[in-house]
Coordinates of C-alpha atoms in Angstrom, one line a residue:
X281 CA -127.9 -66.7 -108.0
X282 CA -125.2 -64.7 -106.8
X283 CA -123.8 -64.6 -102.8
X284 CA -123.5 -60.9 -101.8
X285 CA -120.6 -60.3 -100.3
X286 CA -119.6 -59.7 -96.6
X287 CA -118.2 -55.9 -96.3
X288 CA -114.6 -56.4 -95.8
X289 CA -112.9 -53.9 -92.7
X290 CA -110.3 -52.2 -94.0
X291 CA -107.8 -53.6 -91.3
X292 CA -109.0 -57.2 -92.6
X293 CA -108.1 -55.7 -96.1
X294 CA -104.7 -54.9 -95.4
X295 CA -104.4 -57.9 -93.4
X296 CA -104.8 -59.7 -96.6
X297 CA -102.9 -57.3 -98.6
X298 CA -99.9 -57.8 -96.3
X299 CA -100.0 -61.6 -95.9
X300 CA -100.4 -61.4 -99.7
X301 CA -97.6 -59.1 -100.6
X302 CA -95.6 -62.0 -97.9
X303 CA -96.2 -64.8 -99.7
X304 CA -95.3 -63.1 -103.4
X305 CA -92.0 -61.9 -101.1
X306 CA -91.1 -65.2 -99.8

């Protein structure tokens, strides 16, 4: 059985994006 997912915001997208791109950076 498969979970549906939650619709991600987009500003809780980016959020992750960012703290993504932050952690490959540092």
């Amino acid at each position: 059985m498969k979970k549906k997912k939650k619709p991600i915001s987009r500003s809780e997208n980016m959020r992750r994006i960012k703290s993504k791109d932050t952690t490959i950076e540092i």
